[in-house]
Amino acid sequence: LCCSATNDMVFAGCGDGSLRIWRLGQPQAQQVGKHDAPIKHCFHVAETNVVLTGGWDKSVRAWDCRTPNPVATIPLPERCYAMDVRHPLLVVGTAERKVCIYDLSSANWQQPYRVEDSPLRHQTRCVAAFPDREGFAIGSIEGRVGIHHVDPKNAHRNFAFKCHRENNDISAVNCIAFHPTFGTFATTGSDGTFNFWDKEARQRLKQFNKACSPIPVGAFNREGNIFAYAVSYD
């Protein structure tokens, strides 16, 4: 799910590959697009007024909701497992540990700025762009997060760290969410915990009490004074 910048529309990427739009106050959603396989992520990009969807049909598609056909289709090297957009930065993590980086402000934005292997050694589970658009954080099934900068000149600032591990129990990092103001971020895991981190200081700020089940997703509100998370199967 994602919400429009004007807060009057909700977009849903569905397991049957359809993209649906629900205009708040209307009785039901309408289909406005279709992938050839399930949609994993969708984002409304206010700067270009399009919806970007990443699917298991190995593509990212851009939609203008006034027409049923995508305005652009970007082929991916594999299925979309993780995706985040902070205009102009688009980051897609795929199966086979590939990471595709795009510059949405470029005239040739459908061509990747760079395609590289994930800095982590195991399957990608989540990715989140930095608030300053200089890079992204990526999480994997092995309980590890990588901090990665887009500009090769900042490669010396890249690092990875272990999290959501207890003794010999290794849990997946299910979600990474950045605070809108401070640039710190939260991770949620299959171990039922969520943590707050400071990437600049390279330290954990707080570990919270363990929940009864895995935490598949979490997010800060727009003001950054509330963190919400869901407890369920993952």
Coordinates of C-alpha atoms in Angstrom, one line a residue:
L1 CA 0.0 0.0 0.0
C2 CA 0.9 3.6 -0.4
C3 CA -0.9 6.9 0.0
S4 CA -0.9 9.9 -2.4
A5 CA 0.9 13.1 -1.4
T6 CA -2.5 14.8 -1.2
N7 CA -3.8 12.2 1.2
D8 CA -6.9 11.5 -0.8
M9 CA -6.0 8.3 -2.6
V10 CA -4.7 4.9 -1.6
F11 CA -2.8 2.7 -4.0
A12 CA -2.7 -1.1 -3.5
G13 CA -0.4 -3.6 -5.3
C14 CA -2.1 -7.0 -5.2
G15 CA -1.2 -10.6 -5.4
D16 CA -2.9 -11.1 -8.7
G17 CA -0.6 -8.4 -10.3
S18 CA -3.2 -5.7 -10.3
L19 CA -2.7 -2.1 -9.2
R20 CA -5.8 -0.6 -7.6
I21 CA -6.7 2.9 -6.6
W22 CA -9.1 3.8 -3.9
R23 CA -10.2 7.4 -3.8
L24 CA -11.2 8.1 -0.2
G25 CA -14.9 8.6 0.1
Q26 CA -15.7 6.4 -2.9
P27 CA -17.4 3.1 -2.3
Q28 CA -14.8 0.8 -3.9
A29 CA -11.3 0.6 -5.5
Q30 CA -10.7 0.6 -9.2
Q31 CA -8.0 -1.3 -11.1
V32 CA -5.7 1.1 -13.0
G33 CA -2.8 -1.2 -14.0
K34 CA -1.5 -4.8 -14.2
H35 CA 1.7 -6.7 -13.8
D36 CA 2.2 -10.3 -15.1
A37 CA 3.0 -11.5 -11.6
P38 CA 2.3 -10.3 -8.0
I39 CA 3.2 -6.7 -7.1
K40 CA 5.7 -6.5 -4.2
H41 CA 5.9 -2.7 -3.7
C42 CA 4.2 0.4 -4.9
F43 CA 5.0 4.1 -4.3
H44 CA 3.4 7.4 -5.3
V45 CA 6.0 9.8 -6.5
A46 CA 4.6 13.3 -6.0
E47 CA 7.4 15.1 -8.0
T48 CA 6.3 13.3 -11.2
N49 CA 2.8 12.3 -10.3
V50 CA 3.2 8.7 -11.2
V51 CA 2.9 5.5 -9.2
L52 CA 5.9 3.1 -9.4
T53 CA 5.3 -0.6 -8.9
G54 CA 7.9 -3.4 -8.5
G55 CA 6.7 -6.9 -9.3
W56 CA 7.7 -10.6 -9.5
D57 CA 7.5 -10.3 -13.3
K58 CA 11.0 -8.8 -13.1
S59 CA 10.0 -5.3 -13.9
V60 CA 9.3 -1.8 -12.4
R61 CA 6.4 0.0 -14.0
A62 CA 5.4 3.6 -13.9
W63 CA 1.7 4.5 -14.1
D64 CA -0.3 7.6 -14.8
C65 CA -3.6 6.6 -13.3
R66 CA -5.6 8.2 -16.2
T67 CA -4.5 5.5 -18.6
P68 CA -4.5 1.6 -18.1
N69 CA -1.1 1.2 -19.8
P70 CA 2.2 1.9 -18.0
V71 CA 4.0 5.1 -19.1
A72 CA 7.3 3.2 -18.7
T73 CA 8.4 -0.4 -18.0
I74 CA 11.9 -1.0 -16.6
P75 CA 13.2 -4.5 -16.9
L76 CA 15.0 -5.9 -13.8
P77 CA 17.6 -8.7 -13.7
E78 CA 15.4 -10.7 -11.3
R79 CA 12.2 -10.5 -9.2
C80 CA 11.7 -7.4 -7.1
Y81 CA 12.1 -8.3 -3.4
A82 CA 12.6 -4.8 -2.0
M83 CA 12.2 -1.3 -3.2
D84 CA 12.2 2.3 -2.0
V85 CA 11.8 5.7 -3.6
R86 CA 12.9 9.2 -2.4
H87 CA 12.9 11.3 -5.5
P88 CA 15.2 11.3 -7.4
L89 CA 16.6 8.1 -5.9
L90 CA 15.0 4.8 -6.7
V91 CA 16.6 1.6 -5.2
V92 CA 15.4 -1.9 -6.1
G93 CA 16.7 -5.1 -4.4
T94 CA 16.0 -8.2 -6.5
A95 CA 16.4 -11.9 -6.2
E96 CA 20.0 -13.2 -6.7
R97 CA 21.2 -10.4 -4.5
K98 CA 21.2 -7.7 -7.2
V99 CA 20.7 -4.0 -6.4
C100 CA 19.5 -1.6 -9.1
I101 CA 19.9 2.2 -8.6
Y102 CA 18.1 4.8 -10.7
D103 CA 18.1 8.6 -11.0
L104 CA 14.5 9.7 -11.6
S105 CA 15.6 13.2 -12.4
S106 CA 17.7 12.0 -15.4
A107 CA 16.4 12.3 -18.9
N108 CA 17.3 8.7 -19.3
W109 CA 15.9 7.6 -15.9
Q110 CA 14.7 4.2 -17.2
Q111 CA 18.3 3.1 -17.5
P112 CA 20.0 2.1 -14.2
Y113 CA 22.6 4.5 -12.8
R114 CA 24.3 1.4 -11.5
V115 CA 23.5 -2.4 -11.1
E116 CA 25.7 -4.2 -8.5
D117 CA 25.7 -7.1 -6.1
S118 CA 24.3 -6.5 -2.6
P119 CA 26.9 -5.7 0.0
L120 CA 25.4 -8.5 2.0
R121 CA 26.0 -12.2 1.3
H122 CA 22.4 -13.5 1.7
Q123 CA 18.9 -12.9 0.2
T124 CA 17.7 -9.3 0.3
R125 CA 14.6 -8.7 2.5
C126 CA 14.3 -4.9 2.7
V127 CA 15.8 -1.7 1.5
A128 CA 15.4 2.0 2.6
A129 CA 16.8 5.1 1.0
F130 CA 18.5 7.7 3.2
P131 CA 16.5 10.9 3.8
D132 CA 19.3 12.9 2.2
R133 CA 19.2 10.6 -0.9
E134 CA 23.0 9.9 -0.6
G135 CA 22.6 6.1 -0.2
F136 CA 20.5 3.3 1.3
A137 CA 20.3 0.7 4.0
I138 CA 19.7 -2.9 3.0
G139 CA 18.6 -5.8 5.2
S140 CA 18.9 -9.5 4.6
I141 CA 17.6 -12.8 5.9
E142 CA 20.8 -13.4 7.9
G143 CA 20.2 -10.7 10.5
R144 CA 22.5 -8.1 9.0
V145 CA 22.1 -4.5 7.6
G146 CA 24.4 -2.9 5.1
I147 CA 24.9 0.9 4.9
H148 CA 25.7 1.8 1.3
H149 CA 26.4 5.1 -0.4
V150 CA 25.5 5.8 -4.0
D151 CA 28.6 7.9 -4.9
P152 CA 31.7 5.8 -5.1
K153 CA 33.6 8.6 -3.5
N154 CA 31.8 7.8 -0.3
A155 CA 32.6 4.1 -0.4
H156 CA 34.8 4.5 2.7
R157 CA 31.7 5.3 4.7
N158 CA 30.0 2.0 3.8
F159 CA 29.7 -0.7 6.5
A160 CA 27.6 -3.6 7.6
F161 CA 26.5 -4.8 11.1
K162 CA 24.7 -7.7 12.7
C163 CA 21.3 -7.3 14.3
H164 CA 18.2 -9.3 15.3
R165 CA 20.5 -12.1 16.6
E166 CA 20.4 -13.8 20.0
N167 CA 23.1 -16.4 20.7
N168 CA 22.9 -18.8 17.8
D169 CA 19.4 -17.6 16.6
I170 CA 19.6 -15.6 13.5
S171 CA 16.5 -13.8 12.3
A172 CA 15.6 -11.9 9.1
V173 CA 15.6 -8.1 9.0
N174 CA 12.0 -7.5 7.7
C175 CA 11.9 -3.7 7.5
I176 CA 14.0 -0.6 7.7
A177 CA 12.4 2.8 8.4
F178 CA 14.2 6.1 8.6
H179 CA 13.1 8.9 10.9
P180 CA 12.0 11.9 8.8
T181 CA 14.0 14.5 10.8
F182 CA 16.9 12.9 12.6
G183 CA 18.2 10.5 9.9
T184 CA 18.3 7.7 12.5
F185 CA 16.4 4.5 11.6
A186 CA 14.5 1.5 12.9
T187 CA 14.8 -2.1 12.0
T188 CA 12.1 -4.8 12.7
G189 CA 12.9 -8.5 12.7
S190 CA 11.5 -12.0 12.6
D191 CA 12.7 -12.4 16.2
G192 CA 9.8 -10.1 17.3
T193 CA 12.0 -7.1 18.2
F194 CA 12.6 -3.6 16.8
N195 CA 15.6 -1.4 17.4
F196 CA 16.6 2.2 16.8
W197 CA 20.0 2.9 15.2
D198 CA 22.3 5.8 14.5
K199 CA 24.3 5.1 11.3
E200 CA 26.6 8.1 11.7
A201 CA 27.7 7.1 15.2
R202 CA 27.5 3.4 14.2
Q203 CA 25.6 2.4 17.3
R204 CA 22.3 1.1 18.5
L205 CA 20.2 3.8 20.3
K206 CA 17.6 1.5 21.9
Q207 CA 16.4 -2.1 21.8
F208 CA 12.8 -2.6 22.7
N209 CA 11.0 -5.5 24.5
K210 CA 10.4 -8.6 22.4
A211 CA 6.9 -9.2 21.0
C212 CA 5.1 -12.5 20.9
S213 CA 5.5 -12.9 17.1
P214 CA 7.6 -11.6 14.3
I215 CA 7.4 -7.9 13.3
P216 CA 7.1 -7.8 9.5
V217 CA 6.8 -4.0 9.1
G218 CA 7.2 -0.7 10.9
A219 CA 7.0 3.0 10.0
F220 CA 7.4 6.5 11.5
N221 CA 4.6 9.0 11.0
R222 CA 5.2 12.1 9.0
E223 CA 6.1 14.2 12.0
G224 CA 8.4 11.5 13.4
N225 CA 6.9 11.4 16.9
I226 CA 5.2 8.0 16.5
F227 CA 6.6 4.7 15.4
A228 CA 4.0 2.0 14.5
Y229 CA 4.6 -1.7 13.9
A230 CA 2.7 -4.8 13.1
V231 CA 3.0 -8.2 14.9
S232 CA 2.0 -11.2 12.8
Y233 CA 3.4 -14.1 10.8
D234 CA 6.1 -13.1 8.3

